[in-house]
mmCIF file of C-alpha atoms in Angstrom:
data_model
loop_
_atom_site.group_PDB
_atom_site.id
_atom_site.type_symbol
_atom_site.label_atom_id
_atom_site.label_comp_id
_atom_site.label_asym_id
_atom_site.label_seq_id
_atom_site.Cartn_x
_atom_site.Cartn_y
_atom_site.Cartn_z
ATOM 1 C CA UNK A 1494 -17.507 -9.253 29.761
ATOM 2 C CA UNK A 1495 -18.179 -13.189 29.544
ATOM 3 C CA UNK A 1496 -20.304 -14.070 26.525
ATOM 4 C CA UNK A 1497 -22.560 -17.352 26.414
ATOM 5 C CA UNK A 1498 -22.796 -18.124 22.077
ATOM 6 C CA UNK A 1499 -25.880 -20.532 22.253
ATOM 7 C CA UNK A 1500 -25.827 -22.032 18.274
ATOM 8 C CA UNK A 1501 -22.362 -22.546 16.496
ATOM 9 C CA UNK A 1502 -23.815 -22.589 12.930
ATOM 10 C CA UNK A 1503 -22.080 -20.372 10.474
ATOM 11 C CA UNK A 1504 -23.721 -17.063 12.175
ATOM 12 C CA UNK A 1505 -23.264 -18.449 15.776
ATOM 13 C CA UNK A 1506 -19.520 -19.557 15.201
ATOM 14 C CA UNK A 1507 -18.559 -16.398 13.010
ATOM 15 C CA UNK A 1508 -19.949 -14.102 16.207
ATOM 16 C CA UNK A 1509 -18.095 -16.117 18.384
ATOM 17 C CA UNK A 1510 -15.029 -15.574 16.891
ATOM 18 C CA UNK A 1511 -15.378 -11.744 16.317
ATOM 19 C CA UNK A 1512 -16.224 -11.880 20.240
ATOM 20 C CA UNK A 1513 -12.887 -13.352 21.153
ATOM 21 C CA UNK A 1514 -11.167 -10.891 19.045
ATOM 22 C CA UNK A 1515 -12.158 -7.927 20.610
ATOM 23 C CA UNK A 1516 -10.939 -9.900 24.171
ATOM 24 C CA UNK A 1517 -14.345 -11.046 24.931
ATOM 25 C CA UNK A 1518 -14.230 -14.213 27.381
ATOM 26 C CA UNK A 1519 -16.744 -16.870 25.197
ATOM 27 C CA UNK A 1520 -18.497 -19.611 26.463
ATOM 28 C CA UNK A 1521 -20.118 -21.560 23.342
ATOM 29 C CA UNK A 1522 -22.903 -24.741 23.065
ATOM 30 C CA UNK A 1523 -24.310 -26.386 20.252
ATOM 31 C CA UNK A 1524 -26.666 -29.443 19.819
ATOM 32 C CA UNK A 1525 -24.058 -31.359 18.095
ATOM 33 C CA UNK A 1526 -21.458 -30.655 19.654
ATOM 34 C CA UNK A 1527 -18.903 -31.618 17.147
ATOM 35 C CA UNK A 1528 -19.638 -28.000 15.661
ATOM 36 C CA UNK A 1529 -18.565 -26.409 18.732
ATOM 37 C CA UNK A 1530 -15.394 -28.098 19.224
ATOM 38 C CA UNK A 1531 -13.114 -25.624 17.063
ATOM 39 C CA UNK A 1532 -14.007 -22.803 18.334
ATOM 40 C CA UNK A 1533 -11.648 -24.149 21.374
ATOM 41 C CA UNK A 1534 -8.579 -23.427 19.071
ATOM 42 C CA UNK A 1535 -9.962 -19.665 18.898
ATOM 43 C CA UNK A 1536 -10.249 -19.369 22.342
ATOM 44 C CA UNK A 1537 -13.583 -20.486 23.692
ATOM 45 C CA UNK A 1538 -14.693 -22.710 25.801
ATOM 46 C CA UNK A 1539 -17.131 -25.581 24.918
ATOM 47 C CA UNK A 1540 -19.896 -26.278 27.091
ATOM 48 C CA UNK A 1541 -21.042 -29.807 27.472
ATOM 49 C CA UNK A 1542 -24.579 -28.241 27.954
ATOM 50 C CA UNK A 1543 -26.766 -24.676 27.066
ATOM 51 C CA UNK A 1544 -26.808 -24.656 31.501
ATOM 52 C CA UNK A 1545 -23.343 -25.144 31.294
ATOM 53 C CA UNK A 1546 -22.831 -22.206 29.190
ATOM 54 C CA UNK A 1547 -24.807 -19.660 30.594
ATOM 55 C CA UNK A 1548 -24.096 -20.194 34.379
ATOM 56 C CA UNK A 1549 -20.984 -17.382 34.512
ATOM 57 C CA UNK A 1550 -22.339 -15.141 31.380
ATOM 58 C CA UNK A 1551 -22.992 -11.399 31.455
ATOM 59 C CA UNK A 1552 -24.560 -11.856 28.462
ATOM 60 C CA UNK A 1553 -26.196 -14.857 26.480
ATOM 61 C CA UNK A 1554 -26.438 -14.810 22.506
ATOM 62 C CA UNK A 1555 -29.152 -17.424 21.386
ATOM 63 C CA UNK A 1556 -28.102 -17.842 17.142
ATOM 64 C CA UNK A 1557 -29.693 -21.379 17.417
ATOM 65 C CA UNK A 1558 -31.923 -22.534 13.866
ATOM 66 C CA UNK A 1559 -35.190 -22.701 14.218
ATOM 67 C CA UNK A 1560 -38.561 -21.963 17.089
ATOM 68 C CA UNK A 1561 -38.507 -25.417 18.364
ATOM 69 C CA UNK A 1562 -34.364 -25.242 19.282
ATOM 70 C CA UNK A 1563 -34.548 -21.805 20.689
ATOM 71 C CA UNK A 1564 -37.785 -22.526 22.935
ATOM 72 C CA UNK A 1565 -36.262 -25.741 23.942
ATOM 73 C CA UNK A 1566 -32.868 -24.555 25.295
ATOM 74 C CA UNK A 1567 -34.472 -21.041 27.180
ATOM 75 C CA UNK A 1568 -36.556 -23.389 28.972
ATOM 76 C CA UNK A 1569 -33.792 -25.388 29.668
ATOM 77 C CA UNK A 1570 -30.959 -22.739 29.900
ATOM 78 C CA UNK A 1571 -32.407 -19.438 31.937
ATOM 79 C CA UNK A 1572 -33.171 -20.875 35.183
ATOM 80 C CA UNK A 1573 -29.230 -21.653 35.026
ATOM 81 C CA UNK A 1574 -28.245 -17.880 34.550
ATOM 82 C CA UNK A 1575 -27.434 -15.437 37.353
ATOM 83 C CA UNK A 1576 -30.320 -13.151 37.714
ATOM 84 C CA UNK A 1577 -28.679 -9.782 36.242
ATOM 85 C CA UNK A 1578 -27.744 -12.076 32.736
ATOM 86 C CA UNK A 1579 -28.694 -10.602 29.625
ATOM 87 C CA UNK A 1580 -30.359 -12.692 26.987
ATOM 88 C CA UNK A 1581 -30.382 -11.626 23.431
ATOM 89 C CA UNK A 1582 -32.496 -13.537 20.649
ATOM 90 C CA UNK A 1583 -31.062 -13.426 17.260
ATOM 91 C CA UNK A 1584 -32.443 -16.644 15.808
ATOM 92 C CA UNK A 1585 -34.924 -15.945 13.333
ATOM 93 C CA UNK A 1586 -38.481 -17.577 14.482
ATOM 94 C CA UNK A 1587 -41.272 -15.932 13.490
ATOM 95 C CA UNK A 1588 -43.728 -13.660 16.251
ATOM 96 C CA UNK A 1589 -45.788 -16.062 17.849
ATOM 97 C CA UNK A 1590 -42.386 -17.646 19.314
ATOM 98 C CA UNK A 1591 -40.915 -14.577 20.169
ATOM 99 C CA UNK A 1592 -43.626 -13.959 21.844
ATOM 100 C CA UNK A 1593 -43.513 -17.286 23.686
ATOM 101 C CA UNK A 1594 -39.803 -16.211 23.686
ATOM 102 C CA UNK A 1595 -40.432 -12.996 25.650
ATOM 103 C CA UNK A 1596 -42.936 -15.254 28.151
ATOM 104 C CA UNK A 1597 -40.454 -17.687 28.990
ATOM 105 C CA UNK A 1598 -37.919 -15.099 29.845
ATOM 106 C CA UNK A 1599 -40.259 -13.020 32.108
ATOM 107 C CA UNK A 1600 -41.716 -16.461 33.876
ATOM 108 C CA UNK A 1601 -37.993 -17.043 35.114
ATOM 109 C CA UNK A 1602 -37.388 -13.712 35.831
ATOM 110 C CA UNK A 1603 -35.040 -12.805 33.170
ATOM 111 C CA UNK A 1604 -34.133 -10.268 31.039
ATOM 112 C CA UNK A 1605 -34.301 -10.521 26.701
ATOM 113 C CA UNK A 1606 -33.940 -8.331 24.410
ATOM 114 C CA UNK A 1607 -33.994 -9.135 20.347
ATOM 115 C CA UNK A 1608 -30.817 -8.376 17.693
ATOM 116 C CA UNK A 1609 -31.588 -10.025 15.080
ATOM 117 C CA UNK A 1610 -28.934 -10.655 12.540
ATOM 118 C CA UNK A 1611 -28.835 -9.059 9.156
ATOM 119 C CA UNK A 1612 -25.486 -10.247 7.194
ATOM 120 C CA UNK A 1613 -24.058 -13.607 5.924
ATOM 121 C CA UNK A 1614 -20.850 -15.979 6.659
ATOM 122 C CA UNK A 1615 -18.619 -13.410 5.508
ATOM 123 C CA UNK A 1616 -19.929 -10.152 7.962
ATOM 124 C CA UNK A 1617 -20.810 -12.177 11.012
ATOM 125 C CA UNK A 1618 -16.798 -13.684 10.868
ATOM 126 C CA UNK A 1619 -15.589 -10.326 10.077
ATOM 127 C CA UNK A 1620 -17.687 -8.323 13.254
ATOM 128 C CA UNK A 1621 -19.568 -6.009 10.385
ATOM 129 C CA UNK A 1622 -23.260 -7.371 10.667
ATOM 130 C CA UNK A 1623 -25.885 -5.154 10.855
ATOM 131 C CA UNK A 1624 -28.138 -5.692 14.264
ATOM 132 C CA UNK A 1625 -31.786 -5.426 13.909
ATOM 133 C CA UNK A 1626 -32.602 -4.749 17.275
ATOM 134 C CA UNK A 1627 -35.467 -4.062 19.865
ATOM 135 C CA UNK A 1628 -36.057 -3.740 23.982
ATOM 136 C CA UNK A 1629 -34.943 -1.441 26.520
ATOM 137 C CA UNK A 1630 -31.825 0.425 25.472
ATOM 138 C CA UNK A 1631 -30.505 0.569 28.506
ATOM 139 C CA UNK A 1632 -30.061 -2.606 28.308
ATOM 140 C CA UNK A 1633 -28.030 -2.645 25.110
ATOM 141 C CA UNK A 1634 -25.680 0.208 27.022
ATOM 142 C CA UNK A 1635 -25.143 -2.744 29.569
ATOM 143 C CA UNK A 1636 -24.228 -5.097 26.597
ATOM 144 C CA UNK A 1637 -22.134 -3.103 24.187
ATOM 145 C CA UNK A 1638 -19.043 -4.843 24.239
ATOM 146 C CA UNK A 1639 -20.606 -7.565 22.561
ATOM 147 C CA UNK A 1640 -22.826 -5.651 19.935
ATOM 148 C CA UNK A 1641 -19.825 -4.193 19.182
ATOM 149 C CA UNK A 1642 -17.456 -6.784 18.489
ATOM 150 C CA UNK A 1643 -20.101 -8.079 15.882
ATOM 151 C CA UNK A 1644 -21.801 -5.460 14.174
ATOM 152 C CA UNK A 1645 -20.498 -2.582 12.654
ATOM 153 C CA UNK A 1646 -24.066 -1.048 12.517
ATOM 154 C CA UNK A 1647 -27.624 -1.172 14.501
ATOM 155 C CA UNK A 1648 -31.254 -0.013 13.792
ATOM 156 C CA UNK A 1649 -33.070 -0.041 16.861
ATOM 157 C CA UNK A 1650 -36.904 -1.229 16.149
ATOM 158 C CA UNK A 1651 -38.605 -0.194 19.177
ATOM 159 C CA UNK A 1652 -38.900 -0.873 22.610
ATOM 160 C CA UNK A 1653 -40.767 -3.963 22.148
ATOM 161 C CA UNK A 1654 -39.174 -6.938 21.393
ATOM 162 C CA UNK A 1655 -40.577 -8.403 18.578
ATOM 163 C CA UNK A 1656 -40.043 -5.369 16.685
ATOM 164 C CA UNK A 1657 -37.432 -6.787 15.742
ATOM 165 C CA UNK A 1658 -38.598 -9.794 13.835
ATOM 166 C CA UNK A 1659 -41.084 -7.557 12.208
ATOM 167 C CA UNK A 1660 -37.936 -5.728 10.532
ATOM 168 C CA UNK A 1661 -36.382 -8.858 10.224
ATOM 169 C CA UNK A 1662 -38.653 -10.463 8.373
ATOM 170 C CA UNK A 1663 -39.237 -7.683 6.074
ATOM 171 C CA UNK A 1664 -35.788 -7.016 5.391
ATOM 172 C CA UNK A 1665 -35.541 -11.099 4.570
ATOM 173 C CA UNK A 1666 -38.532 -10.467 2.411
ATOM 174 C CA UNK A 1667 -36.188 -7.987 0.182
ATOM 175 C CA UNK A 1668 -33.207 -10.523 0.477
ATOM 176 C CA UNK A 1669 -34.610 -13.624 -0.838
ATOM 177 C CA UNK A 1670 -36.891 -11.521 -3.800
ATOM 178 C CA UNK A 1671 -33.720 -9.886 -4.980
ATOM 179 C CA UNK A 1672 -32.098 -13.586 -4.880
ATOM 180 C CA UNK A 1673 -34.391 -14.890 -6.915
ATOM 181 C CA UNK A 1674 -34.717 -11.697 -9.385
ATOM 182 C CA UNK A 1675 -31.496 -12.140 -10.317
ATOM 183 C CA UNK A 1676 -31.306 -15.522 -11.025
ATOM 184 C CA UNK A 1677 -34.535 -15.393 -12.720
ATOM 185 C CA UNK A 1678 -32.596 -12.128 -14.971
ATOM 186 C CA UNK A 1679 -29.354 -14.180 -15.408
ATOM 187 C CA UNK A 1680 -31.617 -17.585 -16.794
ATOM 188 C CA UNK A 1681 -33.822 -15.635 -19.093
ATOM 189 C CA UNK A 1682 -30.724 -13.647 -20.588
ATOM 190 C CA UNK A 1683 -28.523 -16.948 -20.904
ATOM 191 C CA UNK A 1684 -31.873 -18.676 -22.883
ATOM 192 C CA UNK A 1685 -32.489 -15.669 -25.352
ATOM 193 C CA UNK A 1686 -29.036 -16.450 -26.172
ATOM 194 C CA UNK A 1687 -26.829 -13.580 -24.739
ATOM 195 C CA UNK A 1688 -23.847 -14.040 -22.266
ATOM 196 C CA UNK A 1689 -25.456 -13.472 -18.656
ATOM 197 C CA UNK A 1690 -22.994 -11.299 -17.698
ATOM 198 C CA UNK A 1691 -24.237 -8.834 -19.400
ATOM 199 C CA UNK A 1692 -27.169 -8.343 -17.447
ATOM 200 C CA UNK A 1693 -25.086 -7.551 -14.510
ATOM 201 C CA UNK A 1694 -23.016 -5.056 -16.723
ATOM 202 C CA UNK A 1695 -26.061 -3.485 -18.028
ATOM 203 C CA UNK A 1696 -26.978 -2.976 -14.239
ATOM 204 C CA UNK A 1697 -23.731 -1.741 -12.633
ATOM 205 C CA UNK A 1698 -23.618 1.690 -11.501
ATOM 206 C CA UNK A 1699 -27.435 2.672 -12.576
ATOM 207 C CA UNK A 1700 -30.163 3.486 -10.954
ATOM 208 C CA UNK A 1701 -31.393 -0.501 -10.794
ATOM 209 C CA UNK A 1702 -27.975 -1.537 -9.266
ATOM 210 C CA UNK A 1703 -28.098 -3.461 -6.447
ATOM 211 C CA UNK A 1704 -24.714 -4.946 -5.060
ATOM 212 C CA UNK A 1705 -26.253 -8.116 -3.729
ATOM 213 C CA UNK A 1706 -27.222 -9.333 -7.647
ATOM 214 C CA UNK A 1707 -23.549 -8.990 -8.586
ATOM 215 C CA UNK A 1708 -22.263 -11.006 -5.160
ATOM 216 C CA UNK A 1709 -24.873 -13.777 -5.504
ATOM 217 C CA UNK A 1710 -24.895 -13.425 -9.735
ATOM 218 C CA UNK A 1711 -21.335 -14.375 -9.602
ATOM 219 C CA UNK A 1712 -21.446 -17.012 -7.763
ATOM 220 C CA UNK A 1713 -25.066 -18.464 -10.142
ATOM 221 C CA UNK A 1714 -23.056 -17.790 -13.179
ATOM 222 C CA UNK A 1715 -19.985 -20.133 -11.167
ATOM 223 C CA UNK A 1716 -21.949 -22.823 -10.210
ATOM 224 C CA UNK A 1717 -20.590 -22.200 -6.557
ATOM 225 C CA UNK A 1718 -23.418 -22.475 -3.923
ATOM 226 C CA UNK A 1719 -20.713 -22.872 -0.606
ATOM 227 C CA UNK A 1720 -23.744 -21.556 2.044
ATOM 228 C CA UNK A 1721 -23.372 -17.835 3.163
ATOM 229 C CA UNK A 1722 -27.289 -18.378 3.733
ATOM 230 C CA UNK A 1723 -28.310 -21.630 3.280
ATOM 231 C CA UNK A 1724 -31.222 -22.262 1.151
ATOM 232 C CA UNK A 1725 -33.371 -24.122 3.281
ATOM 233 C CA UNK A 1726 -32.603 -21.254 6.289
ATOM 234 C CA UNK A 1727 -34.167 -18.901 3.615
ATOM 235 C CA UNK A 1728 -36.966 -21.418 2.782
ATOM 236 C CA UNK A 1729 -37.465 -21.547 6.553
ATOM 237 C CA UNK A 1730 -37.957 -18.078 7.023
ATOM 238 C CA UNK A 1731 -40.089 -17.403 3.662
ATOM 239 C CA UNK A 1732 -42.623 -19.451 5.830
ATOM 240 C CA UNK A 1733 -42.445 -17.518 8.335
ATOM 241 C CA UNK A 1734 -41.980 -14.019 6.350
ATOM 242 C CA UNK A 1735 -45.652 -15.580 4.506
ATOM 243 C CA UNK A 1736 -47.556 -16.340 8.484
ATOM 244 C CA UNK A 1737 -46.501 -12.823 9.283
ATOM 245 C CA UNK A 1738 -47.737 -11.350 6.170
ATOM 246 C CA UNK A 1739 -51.152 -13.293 6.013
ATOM 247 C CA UNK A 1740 -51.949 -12.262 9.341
ATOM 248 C CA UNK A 1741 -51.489 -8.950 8.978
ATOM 249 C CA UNK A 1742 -53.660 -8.804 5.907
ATOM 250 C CA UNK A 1743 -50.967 -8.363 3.582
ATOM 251 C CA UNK A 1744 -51.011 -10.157 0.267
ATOM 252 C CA UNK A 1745 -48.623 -13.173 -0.724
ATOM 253 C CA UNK A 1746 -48.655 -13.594 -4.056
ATOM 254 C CA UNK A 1747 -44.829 -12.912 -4.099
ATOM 255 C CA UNK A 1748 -44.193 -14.709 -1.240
ATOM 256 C CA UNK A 1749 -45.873 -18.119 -2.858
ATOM 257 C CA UNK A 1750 -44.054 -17.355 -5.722
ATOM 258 C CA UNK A 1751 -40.827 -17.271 -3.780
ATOM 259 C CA UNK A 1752 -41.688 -20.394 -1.787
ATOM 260 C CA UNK A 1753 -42.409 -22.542 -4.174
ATOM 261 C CA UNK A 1754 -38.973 -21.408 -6.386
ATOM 262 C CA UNK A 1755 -37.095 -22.260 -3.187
ATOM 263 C CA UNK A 1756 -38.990 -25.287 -2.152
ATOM 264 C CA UNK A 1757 -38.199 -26.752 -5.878
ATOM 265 C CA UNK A 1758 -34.375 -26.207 -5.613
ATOM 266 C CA UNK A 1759 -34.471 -27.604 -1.795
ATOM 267 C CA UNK A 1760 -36.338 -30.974 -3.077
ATOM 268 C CA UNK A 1761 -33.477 -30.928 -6.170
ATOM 269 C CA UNK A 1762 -30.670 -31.681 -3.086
ATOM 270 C CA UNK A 1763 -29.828 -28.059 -2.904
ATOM 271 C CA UNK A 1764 -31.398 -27.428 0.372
ATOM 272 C CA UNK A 1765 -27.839 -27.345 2.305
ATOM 273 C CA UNK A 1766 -26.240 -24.982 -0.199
ATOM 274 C CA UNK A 1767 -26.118 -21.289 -0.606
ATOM 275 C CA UNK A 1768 -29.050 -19.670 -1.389
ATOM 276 C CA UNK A 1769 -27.988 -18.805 -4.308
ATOM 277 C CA UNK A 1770 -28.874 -22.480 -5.838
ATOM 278 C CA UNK A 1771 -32.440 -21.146 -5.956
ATOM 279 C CA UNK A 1772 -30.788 -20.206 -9.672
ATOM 280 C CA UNK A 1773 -31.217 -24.413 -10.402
ATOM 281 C CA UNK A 1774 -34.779 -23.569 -10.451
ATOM 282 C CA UNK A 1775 -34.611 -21.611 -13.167
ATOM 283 C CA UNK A 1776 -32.432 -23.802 -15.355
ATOM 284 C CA UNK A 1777 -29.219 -22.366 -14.068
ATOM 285 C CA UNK A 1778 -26.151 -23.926 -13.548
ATOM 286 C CA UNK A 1779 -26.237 -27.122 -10.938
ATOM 287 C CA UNK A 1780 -24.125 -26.254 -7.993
ATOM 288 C CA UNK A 1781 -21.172 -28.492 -7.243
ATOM 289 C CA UNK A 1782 -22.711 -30.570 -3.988
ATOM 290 C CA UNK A 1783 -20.957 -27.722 -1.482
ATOM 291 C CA UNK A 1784 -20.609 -28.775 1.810
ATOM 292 C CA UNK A 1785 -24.225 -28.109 4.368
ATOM 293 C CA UNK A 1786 -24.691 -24.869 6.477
ATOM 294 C CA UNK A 1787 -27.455 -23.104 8.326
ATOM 295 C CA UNK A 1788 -27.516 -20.604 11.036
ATOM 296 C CA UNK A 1789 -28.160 -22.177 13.726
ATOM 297 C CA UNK A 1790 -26.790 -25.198 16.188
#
């Protein structure tokens, strides 16, 4: 199978490699294209354009950052694929542009289907994501080598895409509340006095456990915010997580509580670190000016 990896951002390049592993020919693209160039020393090889890429792929993997990137390039980039080339969104960007997403495919003829990404750095460079995903699954029969290679579990949505975005967002929902729970735990604990550790002792192994607030509590407590997730990716998609949510009648009082909590540590400089730096906001320890990531190209 020959793999187009639109997007070379920490999810983009981590799939990329995983792909190559498992002897999957890789084509990859990104917008600066001084993100792409490493992945020639895994193996791939670097398109000088998203036509470029996509003109020999079976299969075409769009991890790009935001609406406005991954609209651009499919009007761009699917005229330039074979006919029988699957496309498969799994930038996070909201469901009016998937839906402009799924109009642009069908005006040139083309086939898209949705697995959206839920995992970090660490899963997406290790193959052991889990894919969120949604469309005809014969399709994804067509395209397993590749889901394979980078996940190491799916939940089909539906047979519509845009199902799943809906899971994604709601799943991102949980993500970024339990973020901000625990930093909000670990801050309160370390101001009453009390070493914040102990919170995530008190936690570990009970019914309240959650693994995620001892991964991302470690790294608070450290000061270490090197992006996983980056913080504005998560502030991104909090905006879009609150559209979804407000038109579907659902109430956001949560959601403008996490915005805001986000928003502060993004205008503090933190915008390019892990998510984690949402902690700042609290009081918690500054992170140590780690080096920018995002998701996308």
């Amino acid at each position: 199978m020959r793999a187009a990896v639109l997007g070379t951002g920490v999810m983009g390049a981590g799939m990329a490699r995983s792909l190559l592993r498992d002897g999957v020919g890789v084509t990859v693209w990104n917008r600066t294209p001084a993100r792409a160039r490493p992945l020639a020393d895994d193996g791939a090889r670097v398109a000088a354009s998203a036509a470029d890429a996509v003109a020999d792929a079976d299969a075409v993997l769009v991890a790009l950052y935001d609406a406005e990137a991954v609209l651009g390039v499919l009007g761009e980039a699917l005229p330039a694929s074979a006919p029988e080339t699957v496309w498969v969104q799994s930038a996070t960007i909201g469901a009016d542009a998937t839906r402009r997403a799924v109009a642009l495919a069908a005006g040139a003829g083309r086939t898209l289907v949705e697995a959206m990404l839920l995992g970090t750095k660490q899963p997406a460079e290790t193959g052991r994501l889990t894919l969120l995903t949604a469309g005809d699954p014969a399709v994804f029969a067509r395209i397993e080598p590749l889901t394979a290679a980078v996940s190491v579990k799916s939940v089909w949505a539906g047979p519509e895409v845009g199902a799943g975005t809906a899971l994604k967002l709601a799943c991102n929902a949980w993500v970024a509340s339990v973020t901000a729970a625990s930093a909000q735990s670990l801050a309160l604990a370390g101001a009453l006095g009390l070493d914040p550790n102990l919170f995530l002792a008190a936690i570990d192994g009970s019914p309240t456990d959650c693994r995620y607030a001892h991964v991302k509590g470690a790294a608070m407590l450290a000061g270490s915010y090197e992006p996983q997730f980056a913080l504005d990716g998560a502030l991104k998609d909090i905006g879009l997580i609150d559209d979804a949510a407000r038109g579907a009648g659902v109430d956001t009082t949560l959601l403008d509580a996490l915005e805001a909590l986000f928003g502060q540590a993004s205008r503090a400089g933190h915008g390019g670190e892990d998510m984690g730096a949402v902690y700042t906001s609290f009081g918690g320890a500054e992170g140590a000016g780690g080096a920018a990531g995002g998701s996308g190209g």
